[in-house]
Amino acid sequence: MNIEVTIFILRLIAGLSLAGFLLALFVVIWRNAGGAIQLPAAAGFEQGHLTCEQPALADEAQRYSLRPILTMGRAEANTIVIRDDYASAKHARIVLEQGRWWLEDRGSRNGTQLNGETIASRAILADGDEIGIGKYRYRLHLNREYTAL
Amino acid sequence: MTLTRTDVENPLPLARALVGSRGRGNVWLMLALAGVFMAVGLASISLSRPSDADLWAGFAVWIVCALGAALVLKWRLQSHDPLLLALSMFLSGWGLVAIERLAPAFADRQALWLLVSVLAMLAIALFPQVLRWLRGYRYSLLAAALLLLSATIVLGRNPSGFEHAPRLWLGIGAFYFQPSEIMKVILVAFMASYLAEQSAAFRAHADQAPGAAGLSLRLIGPIILMWLLSMVILVWQRDLGTAMLFFIVFLLLLYLSCGDPRLVFSGALLVLAAGAVAYQLFDVVQLRVDIWLDPWPEADGRAYQIVQSLMAFGAGGIAGAGPGLGSPGYIPVVHSDFIFAAIAEEWGLLGVIAILCSFGVLAWRGLAIALAQRGSAFHRLLAAGLTLTLLVQALMIMAGVLKLLPLTGVTLPFISYGGSSLFVCHIMVGLLLRLSAGAR
C-alpha cells in the first residue's frame, strides 16, 4: 500500500478514537449536569408538591414534586403534560427565584388562573393556591419551613 | 457520588455504552479508545523510523498498567470515580507516545516510571490509612520533605550534567528524584489538615462580623511560616515555577477555607509584587519576562526556545503534521517543559483541544469529589488542593509555552518527561480515587 494512504488511514483512526474519547467524556458531563438539577428532590429536600384536583383521573400521576423549574403545557416535553384542548403547548411554568415560588404564564392563548383569576404575567405562589389551566385545577402544597420564607 | 441518575431514565443503548453501567463513565471503552489512539500514533512514528523495533515496549507497559489498574480498582474499590483513571492513563499514554517520538532514549525509563507510579497510585487508593497518616504525621512529613528539599542545596545534581543547570535532583546511582515534586502533595496535605482544624475558628469569626472572615495571624501564622520556609528554599534553588505554583495553591486553599474574596485580590497583587521583586533580583526571571514581552529581537538567541515553540504551534495547524512527521526537534529540550508545543505541531489544534478538555474534566471531577466530602473538612480541602495543584500547574506551563504568560519551568502533568512528576501526579490521582470512593 502507498505510504501516504497508510498514513492517512492511521490519522483517520487517530482522529476517530480521539473524538470517541471526548464524546464519552461529554456524555458523562451531560448526564451529571442533568442529575444536578434533580438533586434537591432526590436528596429528600422536597420543598412542596402539586396535586391535580380536577378532573380526577385514576390513570395519571396526580402528585408532582416542585423542582426549581417546573413547566406545564400540552407538549410532551413539559414536566406536567396537560391533555386539554384549552392548554397551549408551552402554557405556564413554576420557577424558584430569590427564595420564592413564582407562577409564570408563557404567553398562553387561554391564560392561566391563580385562585380563579387570570394572571397578567407572573405571580408569587403561596401554600394552598389553586392553579387553573383549561379544565384542570392544581393545588399547591408548600412544606412548612419553606412557606416561612 | 450523589449526582448520578439511574439508568432507567436513559433508554439509548449508545449512551449507556458511553457512560457505563453506573453513569459515571465507561472506563473500558475510554481505555480502549486511548489504546487505539496510542497504537496509531506509534505506528505512524514507526513508519518514519523503520529501523526502530523497540518502539512498542512502552505501549505494552501502558496496557499492563491500564488494564491492571482498572481491574484492581473494579474489584477492590467499587464506588470510585472511573473518569479519574481513564483520564490519567489517557494523558500519560499520550505522554509516552510523545516521548517515544521526541526522545526515544528516554522512553524506556519513562515507561518504567509509569509502572512504578501506577503501583503507587493503586497502593494509595486501596489503603485508607494513607489519609490518616497524611493528617496525623503532617509535621514529620513536612519536616522530612523540607530536609530533602534543603539537601538539594548541598547535594543537588542535575541529570543532564550541564554545569549551570539548576541542581534540583537528588541522585542515588542512576536513580534521580526531585524533592520539590513530592513537596507538592505534602504541602497541600499539610495546609488542608491545618486549615481544616481551624475551620471552626474561621466560621466563628465570620459569624461575629459577616464579610470580614477571620484571618488573624494566630490562626494562619504557623501555616505561613512553614510555607515561607519552603518558598525560601525553592527561591534559593531558583525553582521559581514551583514556588509560584505553591504560592497560588496556598492562596486558593486559604480562600476556600475562609471565603473572603479580598484574599483573591490581595493575592493577585502579591503575585505581581513578587514578580516585580524577582524581576530585579533574578536574571532568569528578567529573561523570562523580557522574552515574554517581545521575543523577536532575540529570536535566534535567548528567546530561541519560545520562538520555536510558537512556530511549532503555527506549523501544526488544525489537524497537525501527524505523529513522527513534524519537526518539533528544533525546540531545545522539547520532551520535558515544551512537550505541549510538540503535541501542537504533530497532533494540531485538535490534539491541543483534547488535552485541554481532559485537564478540564479532570479538574471538574476533582472539585466534584471535594464537594461530595460532606463529613470531613480535611478531605474536602485535600481533594480541592490536589485538583487545583494539577490544574494550575497545567495551565501555567500551557500558557507559558503559548507565550500567554511568562514561561515558568514546571512540567505538564502526566505528559512531560520526568519520573518524579509522573510519580507525584499519580499519587494525587490515587488520593482522589480514595476520596471519591468514600474515605472510611
Coordinates of C-alpha atoms in Angstrom, one line a residue:
Chain A
M1 CA 0.0 0.0 0.0
N2 CA 1.1 3.5 -0.7
I3 CA 2.7 5.1 2.3
E4 CA 0.6 8.3 2.1
V5 CA -2.6 6.3 2.0
T6 CA -1.4 4.3 5.1
I7 CA -0.6 7.5 7.0
F8 CA -4.0 9.0 6.0
I9 CA -5.8 5.9 7.3
L10 CA -3.8 6.0 10.5
R11 CA -4.6 9.6 11.1
L12 CA -8.2 9.0 10.4
I13 CA -8.3 6.3 13.1
A14 CA -6.4 8.5 15.5
G15 CA -8.9 11.3 14.9
L16 CA -11.9 9.0 15.4
S17 CA -10.5 7.5 18.6
L18 CA -9.8 10.9 20.0
A19 CA -13.3 12.1 19.1
G20 CA -14.8 9.0 20.7
F21 CA -12.8 9.6 23.9
L22 CA -14.1 13.2 24.1
L23 CA -17.6 12.1 23.3
A24 CA -17.5 9.6 26.2
L25 CA -16.3 12.5 28.4
F26 CA -19.1 14.8 27.3
V27 CA -21.9 12.4 27.7
V28 CA -20.9 11.8 31.3
I29 CA -20.8 15.6 31.9
W30 CA -24.2 16.0 30.2
R31 CA -25.8 13.3 32.4
N32 CA -24.2 14.7 35.5
A33 CA -25.5 18.2 34.8
G34 CA -29.0 16.7 34.3
G35 CA -28.7 14.9 37.6
A36 CA -27.6 18.0 39.5
I37 CA -31.0 19.6 38.7
Q38 CA -32.8 16.7 40.2
L39 CA -30.6 16.6 43.3
P40 CA -32.9 18.5 45.6
A41 CA -35.8 16.2 45.1
A42 CA -33.6 13.1 45.2
A43 CA -31.9 14.1 48.4
G44 CA -35.1 14.4 50.3
F45 CA -35.3 18.2 50.2
E46 CA -38.7 18.3 48.5
Q47 CA -39.9 21.8 49.1
G48 CA -43.5 21.2 48.1
H49 CA -45.8 19.5 45.6
L50 CA -48.7 20.0 43.3
T51 CA -51.8 17.8 43.3
C52 CA -54.2 17.5 40.4
E53 CA -57.7 18.1 41.8
Q54 CA -59.9 18.4 38.7
P55 CA -60.6 16.3 36.8
A56 CA -59.7 13.3 38.9
L57 CA -58.1 10.7 36.7
A58 CA -57.1 7.4 38.1
D59 CA -54.6 6.5 35.4
E60 CA -52.3 9.6 35.7
A61 CA -49.8 10.5 38.3
Q62 CA -51.6 13.2 40.4
R63 CA -48.8 14.3 42.6
Y64 CA -45.8 16.3 41.2
S65 CA -42.9 17.4 43.3
L66 CA -41.8 21.0 42.9
R67 CA -38.5 21.4 41.0
P68 CA -36.6 24.6 40.6
I69 CA -38.2 24.9 37.1
L70 CA -41.5 23.1 36.5
T71 CA -43.2 23.5 33.2
M72 CA -46.8 22.9 32.3
G73 CA -48.5 22.6 28.9
R74 CA -49.8 20.4 26.2
A75 CA -46.4 19.5 24.6
E76 CA -44.8 16.2 25.7
A77 CA -41.6 18.0 26.8
N78 CA -43.3 19.6 29.8
T79 CA -42.9 18.4 33.4
I80 CA -46.7 18.3 33.7
V81 CA -48.3 17.4 30.4
I82 CA -51.9 18.7 30.2
R83 CA -54.0 16.9 27.7
D84 CA -56.6 19.6 27.3
D85 CA -57.7 21.5 24.1
Y86 CA -57.6 24.8 26.0
A87 CA -54.0 24.3 27.1
S88 CA -51.2 25.8 24.9
A89 CA -48.1 23.7 24.1
K90 CA -46.0 25.9 26.4
H91 CA -48.6 27.1 28.8
A92 CA -47.1 28.1 32.1
R93 CA -44.3 27.3 34.5
I94 CA -43.4 27.5 38.1
V95 CA -39.9 28.8 39.0
L96 CA -37.9 29.3 42.1
E97 CA -36.4 32.8 42.3
Q98 CA -34.9 34.6 45.3
G99 CA -36.4 32.0 47.6
R100 CA -39.9 32.3 46.4
W101 CA -42.0 30.2 44.0
W102 CA -43.5 32.1 41.1
L103 CA -46.2 31.1 38.6
E104 CA -45.4 32.4 35.1
D105 CA -47.7 32.4 32.1
R106 CA -45.7 31.7 29.0
G107 CA -47.9 33.6 26.6
S108 CA -50.7 31.0 26.5
R109 CA -53.7 31.5 24.3
N110 CA -56.3 31.0 27.1
G111 CA -54.5 32.3 30.1
T112 CA -53.5 30.8 33.5
Q113 CA -55.7 31.2 36.5
L114 CA -54.5 31.6 40.0
N115 CA -57.3 31.1 42.6
G116 CA -59.8 31.7 39.8
E117 CA -58.3 34.9 38.4
T118 CA -56.3 35.1 35.2
I119 CA -52.7 36.3 36.0
A120 CA -51.1 39.1 33.9
S121 CA -47.6 37.6 33.5
R122 CA -46.3 36.2 36.9
A123 CA -47.4 36.0 40.5
I124 CA -45.9 34.8 43.8
L125 CA -47.3 31.5 45.0
A126 CA -48.4 30.6 48.5
D127 CA -49.3 27.4 50.2
G128 CA -52.8 26.2 49.2
D129 CA -53.1 28.2 46.0
E130 CA -55.1 26.8 43.2
I131 CA -53.7 26.9 39.6
G132 CA -56.1 26.6 36.7
I133 CA -55.2 25.7 33.1
G134 CA -58.1 24.8 30.8
K135 CA -60.4 22.5 32.8
Y136 CA -57.6 21.3 35.0
R137 CA -57.1 22.5 38.6
Y138 CA -53.9 22.0 40.6
R139 CA -53.5 22.6 44.3
L140 CA -50.1 23.8 45.6
H141 CA -48.7 22.4 48.9
L142 CA -45.6 24.0 50.2
N143 CA -43.6 22.5 53.0
R144 CA -43.8 24.3 56.3
E145 CA -40.3 25.6 56.6
Y146 CA -40.5 26.8 53.1
T147 CA -43.7 28.8 53.5
A148 CA -41.9 30.8 56.2
L149 CA -39.6 32.4 53.7
Chain B
M1 CA -21.4 10.2 44.4
T2 CA -24.8 11.7 44.8
L3 CA -25.1 13.2 41.3
T4 CA -25.8 10.1 39.3
R5 CA -29.1 9.1 38.0
T6 CA -30.3 5.6 37.5
D7 CA -30.0 4.2 34.0
V8 CA -33.8 3.5 33.8
E9 CA -34.2 7.1 32.6
N10 CA -31.8 6.6 29.7
P11 CA -33.2 4.2 27.1
L12 CA -30.5 4.7 24.4
P13 CA -28.0 1.8 24.3
L14 CA -25.3 4.0 22.7
A15 CA -25.5 6.4 25.6
R16 CA -25.3 3.6 28.0
A17 CA -22.2 2.2 26.3
L18 CA -20.7 5.7 26.6
V19 CA -21.5 6.3 30.2
G20 CA -21.1 2.8 31.6
S21 CA -23.4 0.9 33.9
R22 CA -23.1 3.4 36.8
G23 CA -23.5 6.5 34.6
R24 CA -20.1 7.8 35.7
G25 CA -18.1 6.9 32.7
N26 CA -17.2 3.7 30.9
V27 CA -13.5 3.1 31.8
W28 CA -13.1 0.1 29.5
L29 CA -14.4 2.0 26.4
M30 CA -12.2 5.0 27.2
L31 CA -9.1 2.9 27.9
A32 CA -9.7 1.1 24.6
L33 CA -10.0 4.3 22.6
A34 CA -6.9 5.7 24.3
G35 CA -5.0 2.4 23.4
V36 CA -6.1 2.6 19.8
F37 CA -5.0 6.3 19.7
M38 CA -1.6 5.4 21.1
A39 CA -1.2 2.4 18.8
V40 CA -2.0 4.5 15.8
G41 CA 0.4 7.2 16.9
L42 CA 3.2 4.7 17.4
A43 CA 2.5 3.0 14.1
S44 CA 2.8 6.4 12.4
I45 CA 6.1 7.0 14.2
S46 CA 7.4 3.7 13.2
L47 CA 6.7 4.4 9.5
S48 CA 9.0 7.4 9.8
R49 CA 11.6 5.5 11.7
P50 CA 11.5 1.9 10.2
S51 CA 14.7 0.6 11.9
D52 CA 13.4 1.1 15.4
A53 CA 11.9 -2.2 16.7
D54 CA 12.0 -1.2 20.3
L55 CA 9.0 1.2 19.9
W56 CA 6.3 -1.0 21.4
A57 CA 7.8 -1.8 24.8
G58 CA 6.3 1.3 26.4
F59 CA 2.9 0.6 24.8
A60 CA 3.0 -2.9 26.3
V61 CA 3.8 -1.5 29.8
W62 CA 1.0 1.0 29.3
I63 CA -1.5 -1.8 28.5
V64 CA -0.5 -3.8 31.6
C65 CA -0.8 -0.7 33.8
A66 CA -4.1 0.5 32.4
L67 CA -5.8 -2.9 32.5
G68 CA -4.3 -3.9 35.8
A69 CA -5.3 -0.7 37.5
A70 CA -8.8 -0.8 36.0
L71 CA -9.3 -4.4 37.2
V72 CA -7.9 -3.9 40.6
L73 CA -10.0 -0.8 41.2
K74 CA -13.1 -2.6 39.9
W75 CA -12.6 -5.4 42.4
R76 CA -11.3 -3.6 45.4
L77 CA -12.7 -0.1 45.2
Q78 CA -16.1 -0.4 43.7
S79 CA -17.5 3.1 44.1
H80 CA -14.5 5.0 42.8
D81 CA -14.8 7.6 40.0
P82 CA -13.8 5.8 36.8
L83 CA -13.1 9.1 34.9
L84 CA -10.0 9.7 37.0
L85 CA -8.3 6.5 35.9
A86 CA -9.3 6.9 32.3
L87 CA -8.1 10.5 32.1
S88 CA -4.8 9.9 33.9
M89 CA -4.0 6.8 31.8
F90 CA -5.0 8.7 28.6
L91 CA -2.7 11.6 29.3
S92 CA 0.2 9.5 30.5
G93 CA -0.2 7.2 27.5
W94 CA -0.1 10.2 25.2
G95 CA 3.0 11.4 27.0
L96 CA 4.7 8.0 26.4
V97 CA 4.0 8.2 22.7
A98 CA 5.2 11.8 22.5
I99 CA 8.4 10.9 24.4
E100 CA 8.9 7.9 22.2
R101 CA 8.7 10.3 19.3
L102 CA 10.8 13.1 20.7
A103 CA 13.5 11.4 22.8
P104 CA 13.5 7.7 22.2
A105 CA 16.4 7.2 24.5
F106 CA 14.3 8.3 27.5
A107 CA 11.2 6.3 26.6
D108 CA 12.0 3.1 28.4
R109 CA 12.9 4.9 31.6
Q110 CA 9.6 6.8 31.4
A111 CA 7.7 3.5 30.9
L112 CA 9.4 2.1 34.0
W113 CA 8.4 5.2 36.0
L114 CA 4.8 4.8 34.7
L115 CA 4.8 1.2 36.1
V116 CA 6.1 2.4 39.5
S117 CA 3.7 5.4 39.5
V118 CA 0.6 3.2 38.8
L119 CA 1.6 0.8 41.5
A120 CA 2.0 3.7 44.0
M121 CA -1.4 5.1 42.9
L122 CA -3.1 1.7 43.5
A123 CA -1.4 1.3 46.9
I124 CA -2.7 4.8 48.0
A125 CA -6.1 4.2 46.5
L126 CA -6.6 0.8 48.3
F127 CA -5.2 1.6 51.7
P128 CA -7.3 4.2 53.6
Q129 CA -4.7 4.6 56.3
V130 CA -2.7 6.8 54.0
L131 CA -5.2 9.7 54.5
R132 CA -4.8 9.3 58.3
W133 CA -1.0 9.3 58.0
L134 CA -1.0 12.4 55.9
R135 CA -3.0 14.1 58.6
G136 CA -1.5 12.5 61.7
Y137 CA 2.2 12.8 60.8
R138 CA 1.9 16.1 59.0
Y139 CA 4.7 17.9 60.9
S140 CA 7.0 14.9 60.5
L141 CA 6.2 14.6 56.8
L142 CA 6.7 18.3 56.2
A143 CA 9.9 18.3 58.1
A144 CA 11.2 15.3 56.1
A145 CA 10.2 16.9 52.8
L146 CA 11.9 20.2 53.8
L147 CA 15.0 18.3 54.8
L148 CA 15.1 16.6 51.4
L149 CA 14.4 19.9 49.7
S150 CA 17.3 21.7 51.5
A151 CA 19.5 18.7 50.8
T152 CA 19.4 19.7 47.2
I153 CA 21.2 22.9 48.0
V154 CA 24.3 20.8 49.1
L155 CA 23.9 17.5 47.3
G156 CA 21.7 18.6 44.4
R157 CA 22.5 17.3 41.0
N158 CA 21.1 17.7 37.5
P159 CA 20.7 14.6 35.4
S160 CA 21.6 16.4 32.2
G161 CA 25.1 17.1 33.7
F162 CA 25.2 20.7 32.5
E163 CA 27.4 23.0 34.7
H164 CA 25.0 25.9 35.0
A165 CA 21.7 23.9 35.1
P166 CA 19.6 24.1 38.3
R167 CA 20.5 21.3 40.7
L168 CA 17.1 20.2 41.9
W169 CA 17.6 16.5 41.9
L170 CA 18.8 14.0 44.5
G171 CA 20.6 11.1 42.9
I172 CA 21.4 7.6 44.0
G173 CA 23.3 5.9 41.3
A174 CA 21.3 6.1 38.1
F175 CA 18.1 7.0 40.0
Y176 CA 17.2 10.6 40.3
F177 CA 14.4 12.2 42.3
Q178 CA 13.1 15.8 42.5
P179 CA 12.1 16.6 46.2
S180 CA 10.1 19.6 45.1
E181 CA 7.7 17.3 43.3
I182 CA 6.8 15.3 46.4
M183 CA 6.7 18.5 48.3
K184 CA 3.5 19.3 46.4
V185 CA 1.5 16.5 47.9
I186 CA 2.9 17.0 51.4
L187 CA 2.4 20.8 51.5
V188 CA -1.2 20.5 50.2
A189 CA -1.9 17.8 52.8
F190 CA -0.4 19.9 55.5
M191 CA -2.3 23.1 54.6
A192 CA -5.5 21.1 54.2
S193 CA -5.2 19.4 57.6
Y194 CA -4.2 22.6 59.3
L195 CA -6.9 24.8 57.8
A196 CA -9.5 22.0 58.4
E197 CA -8.7 22.2 62.2
Q198 CA -9.1 26.0 62.1
S199 CA -12.3 25.9 60.1
A200 CA -14.4 26.2 63.3
A201 CA -12.5 29.3 64.2
F202 CA -12.9 30.7 60.7
R203 CA -16.6 30.2 60.9
A204 CA -16.9 31.7 64.4
H205 CA -15.1 34.9 63.1
A206 CA -17.4 35.0 60.1
D207 CA -20.5 34.8 62.4
Q208 CA -19.3 37.7 64.5
A209 CA -18.5 40.0 61.6
P210 CA -20.0 38.9 58.4
G211 CA -17.9 39.7 55.4
A212 CA -14.8 40.1 57.5
A213 CA -13.8 36.5 57.9
G214 CA -11.2 35.8 60.5
L215 CA -7.7 35.9 59.0
S216 CA -5.9 36.6 62.2
L217 CA -2.2 35.8 62.3
R218 CA -2.8 33.5 65.2
L219 CA -5.0 31.3 63.0
I220 CA -2.8 31.1 60.0
G221 CA 0.6 32.0 61.4
P222 CA 2.1 28.5 61.5
I223 CA 1.0 27.7 58.0
I224 CA 2.5 30.9 56.6
L225 CA 5.7 30.2 58.5
M226 CA 6.0 26.7 57.0
W227 CA 5.1 27.9 53.6
L228 CA 7.7 30.7 53.8
L229 CA 10.3 28.2 54.7
S230 CA 9.7 26.1 51.6
M231 CA 9.5 29.2 49.5
V232 CA 12.9 30.4 50.7
I233 CA 14.4 27.0 49.8
L234 CA 12.7 27.0 46.4
V235 CA 13.8 30.5 45.6
W236 CA 17.3 29.8 46.8
Q237 CA 17.4 26.9 44.4
R238 CA 15.8 29.1 41.6
D239 CA 13.0 26.6 41.1
L240 CA 10.7 29.7 40.6
G241 CA 8.0 27.9 38.7
T242 CA 7.3 25.6 41.6
A243 CA 7.5 28.5 44.0
M244 CA 4.9 30.3 42.0
L245 CA 2.7 27.2 41.9
F246 CA 2.9 26.8 45.7
F247 CA 2.0 30.5 46.1
I248 CA -1.1 30.3 44.0
V249 CA -2.3 27.0 45.5
F250 CA -1.7 28.3 49.0
L251 CA -3.9 31.4 48.3
L252 CA -6.6 29.3 46.7
L253 CA -6.8 26.9 49.7
L254 CA -6.9 29.8 52.1
Y255 CA -9.7 31.3 50.1
L256 CA -11.6 28.0 50.1
S257 CA -11.4 27.7 53.8
C258 CA -12.4 31.2 54.8
G259 CA -14.2 32.5 51.8
D260 CA -13.0 36.1 51.9
P261 CA -12.9 37.5 48.4
R262 CA -10.4 40.1 49.4
L263 CA -7.9 37.3 49.6
V264 CA -8.1 36.7 45.9
F265 CA -7.5 40.4 45.0
S266 CA -4.7 40.9 47.5
G267 CA -3.2 37.6 46.4
A268 CA -3.2 38.7 42.8
L269 CA -1.4 41.9 43.8
L270 CA 1.1 39.9 45.9
V271 CA 1.9 37.7 42.9
L272 CA 2.5 40.8 40.8
A273 CA 4.7 42.3 43.6
A274 CA 6.6 39.1 44.0
G275 CA 7.1 39.0 40.2
A276 CA 8.4 42.6 40.3
V277 CA 10.9 41.9 43.1
A278 CA 12.0 38.7 41.4
Y279 CA 12.5 40.6 38.1
Q280 CA 15.0 42.8 39.9
L281 CA 16.7 40.0 41.8
F282 CA 17.0 37.1 39.3
D283 CA 18.5 37.2 35.9
V284 CA 16.4 34.2 34.9
V285 CA 13.1 36.0 35.7
Q286 CA 14.2 39.1 33.9
L287 CA 15.0 37.0 30.9
R288 CA 11.6 35.2 31.0
V289 CA 9.7 38.4 31.3
D290 CA 11.7 40.2 28.6
I291 CA 11.2 37.4 26.1
W292 CA 7.6 37.1 27.0
L293 CA 7.0 40.8 26.2
D294 CA 8.9 40.7 23.0
P295 CA 10.8 37.6 21.9
W296 CA 11.5 38.6 18.3
P297 CA 14.7 40.7 18.7
E298 CA 16.4 37.7 20.2
A299 CA 14.6 35.0 18.2
D300 CA 17.9 33.3 17.4
G301 CA 19.4 33.9 20.9
R302 CA 17.9 33.8 24.3
A303 CA 14.3 33.6 23.0
Y304 CA 15.1 30.7 20.6
Q305 CA 13.1 28.1 22.6
I306 CA 9.9 30.1 22.9
V307 CA 10.0 31.3 19.3
Q308 CA 10.5 27.8 18.0
S309 CA 7.6 26.7 20.2
L310 CA 5.3 29.3 18.6
M311 CA 6.5 28.2 15.2
A312 CA 5.6 24.6 16.1
F313 CA 2.1 25.7 17.0
G314 CA 1.8 27.5 13.7
A315 CA 3.2 24.6 11.8
G316 CA 0.7 22.2 13.4
G317 CA -2.4 24.0 12.1
I318 CA -5.7 22.4 12.8
A319 CA -5.1 18.7 12.2
G320 CA -1.3 18.7 12.9
A321 CA 1.5 17.3 10.9
G322 CA 1.0 13.8 12.1
P323 CA 3.0 11.9 14.7
G324 CA 6.5 11.5 13.6
L325 CA 6.0 13.8 10.6
G326 CA 6.6 17.2 12.1
S327 CA 9.9 18.7 13.1
P328 CA 9.5 19.6 16.8
G329 CA 13.1 18.8 17.3
Y330 CA 14.0 22.4 16.7
I331 CA 12.8 23.2 20.2
P332 CA 15.6 22.6 22.7
V333 CA 14.7 20.0 25.4
V334 CA 11.2 19.6 23.9
H335 CA 10.4 16.4 25.7
S336 CA 10.1 18.0 29.2
D337 CA 8.6 21.5 29.6
F338 CA 7.8 22.1 25.9
I339 CA 6.1 18.8 25.2
F340 CA 2.8 20.7 24.7
A341 CA 4.4 22.5 21.7
A342 CA 5.4 19.2 20.2
I343 CA 1.9 17.9 20.6
A344 CA 0.5 21.0 19.0
E345 CA 2.8 20.5 16.0
E346 CA 2.2 16.8 15.4
W347 CA -1.5 16.5 16.6
G348 CA -2.6 20.0 15.8
L349 CA -5.3 22.1 17.3
L350 CA -7.5 19.0 17.7
G351 CA -4.9 17.4 20.0
V352 CA -4.5 20.6 22.0
I353 CA -8.3 20.8 22.5
A354 CA -8.4 17.2 23.5
I355 CA -5.7 17.8 26.1
L356 CA -7.4 21.0 27.4
C357 CA -10.7 19.1 27.7
S358 CA -9.0 16.3 29.5
F359 CA -7.5 18.6 32.1
G360 CA -10.8 20.5 32.4
V361 CA -12.8 17.3 33.0
L362 CA -10.1 16.1 35.5
A363 CA -10.5 19.4 37.4
W364 CA -14.3 19.2 37.3
R365 CA -14.2 15.6 38.7
G366 CA -11.7 16.6 41.4
L367 CA -13.8 19.5 42.6
A368 CA -17.0 17.4 42.4
I369 CA -15.2 14.9 44.7
A370 CA -14.2 17.8 47.0
L371 CA -17.9 18.9 47.2
A372 CA -19.0 15.4 47.9
Q373 CA -16.8 15.1 51.0
R374 CA -19.5 16.0 53.5
G375 CA -18.1 14.7 56.7
S376 CA -14.6 16.0 56.8
A377 CA -13.2 19.5 56.1
F378 CA -9.7 17.9 55.7
H379 CA -10.9 15.5 52.9
R380 CA -12.7 18.4 51.2
L381 CA -9.7 20.7 51.3
L382 CA -7.3 17.9 50.3
A383 CA -9.3 17.0 47.2
A384 CA -9.7 20.6 46.2
G385 CA -6.0 21.3 46.8
L386 CA -4.7 18.4 44.8
T387 CA -7.0 19.1 42.0
L388 CA -6.1 22.8 41.9
T389 CA -2.4 21.9 42.0
L390 CA -2.7 19.8 38.9
L391 CA -4.9 22.4 37.2
V392 CA -2.8 25.4 38.0
Q393 CA 0.4 23.6 37.0
A394 CA -1.1 22.5 33.7
L395 CA -2.4 26.0 33.0
M396 CA 1.0 27.6 33.9
I397 CA 3.0 25.6 31.5
M398 CA 0.5 25.5 28.7
A399 CA 0.1 29.3 28.9
G400 CA 3.9 29.6 29.1
V401 CA 4.6 27.6 26.0
L402 CA 1.9 29.6 24.2
K403 CA 3.5 32.9 25.4
L404 CA 0.3 33.9 27.2
L405 CA 2.3 34.0 30.5
P406 CA 6.0 34.3 31.2
L407 CA 7.5 30.9 30.9
T408 CA 7.7 29.0 34.2
G409 CA 9.6 25.8 34.3
V410 CA 7.1 23.3 35.5
T411 CA 6.2 20.1 33.9
L412 CA 2.9 19.4 32.1
P413 CA 1.3 16.9 34.5
F414 CA 1.2 13.2 33.2
I415 CA 2.6 14.1 29.8
S416 CA 6.1 15.7 30.2
Y417 CA 9.1 13.5 30.6
G418 CA 10.2 13.2 34.2
G419 CA 9.8 10.4 36.7
S420 CA 9.2 12.4 39.8
S421 CA 6.5 14.5 38.1
L422 CA 4.7 11.4 36.8
F423 CA 5.0 9.7 40.1
V424 CA 3.6 12.6 42.1
C425 CA 0.7 13.1 39.6
H426 CA -0.3 9.5 40.0
I427 CA -0.1 9.8 43.8
M428 CA -2.5 12.7 43.6
V429 CA -4.9 10.7 41.4
G430 CA -4.6 7.8 43.9
L431 CA -5.6 10.1 46.7
L432 CA -8.5 11.5 44.7
L433 CA -9.6 7.9 43.8
R434 CA -9.6 7.1 47.5
L435 CA -11.7 10.2 48.4
S436 CA -14.1 9.5 45.5
A437 CA -14.9 6.1 46.9
G438 CA -15.6 7.5 50.4
A439 CA -12.7 7.8 52.8
R440 CA -13.9 5.5 55.6

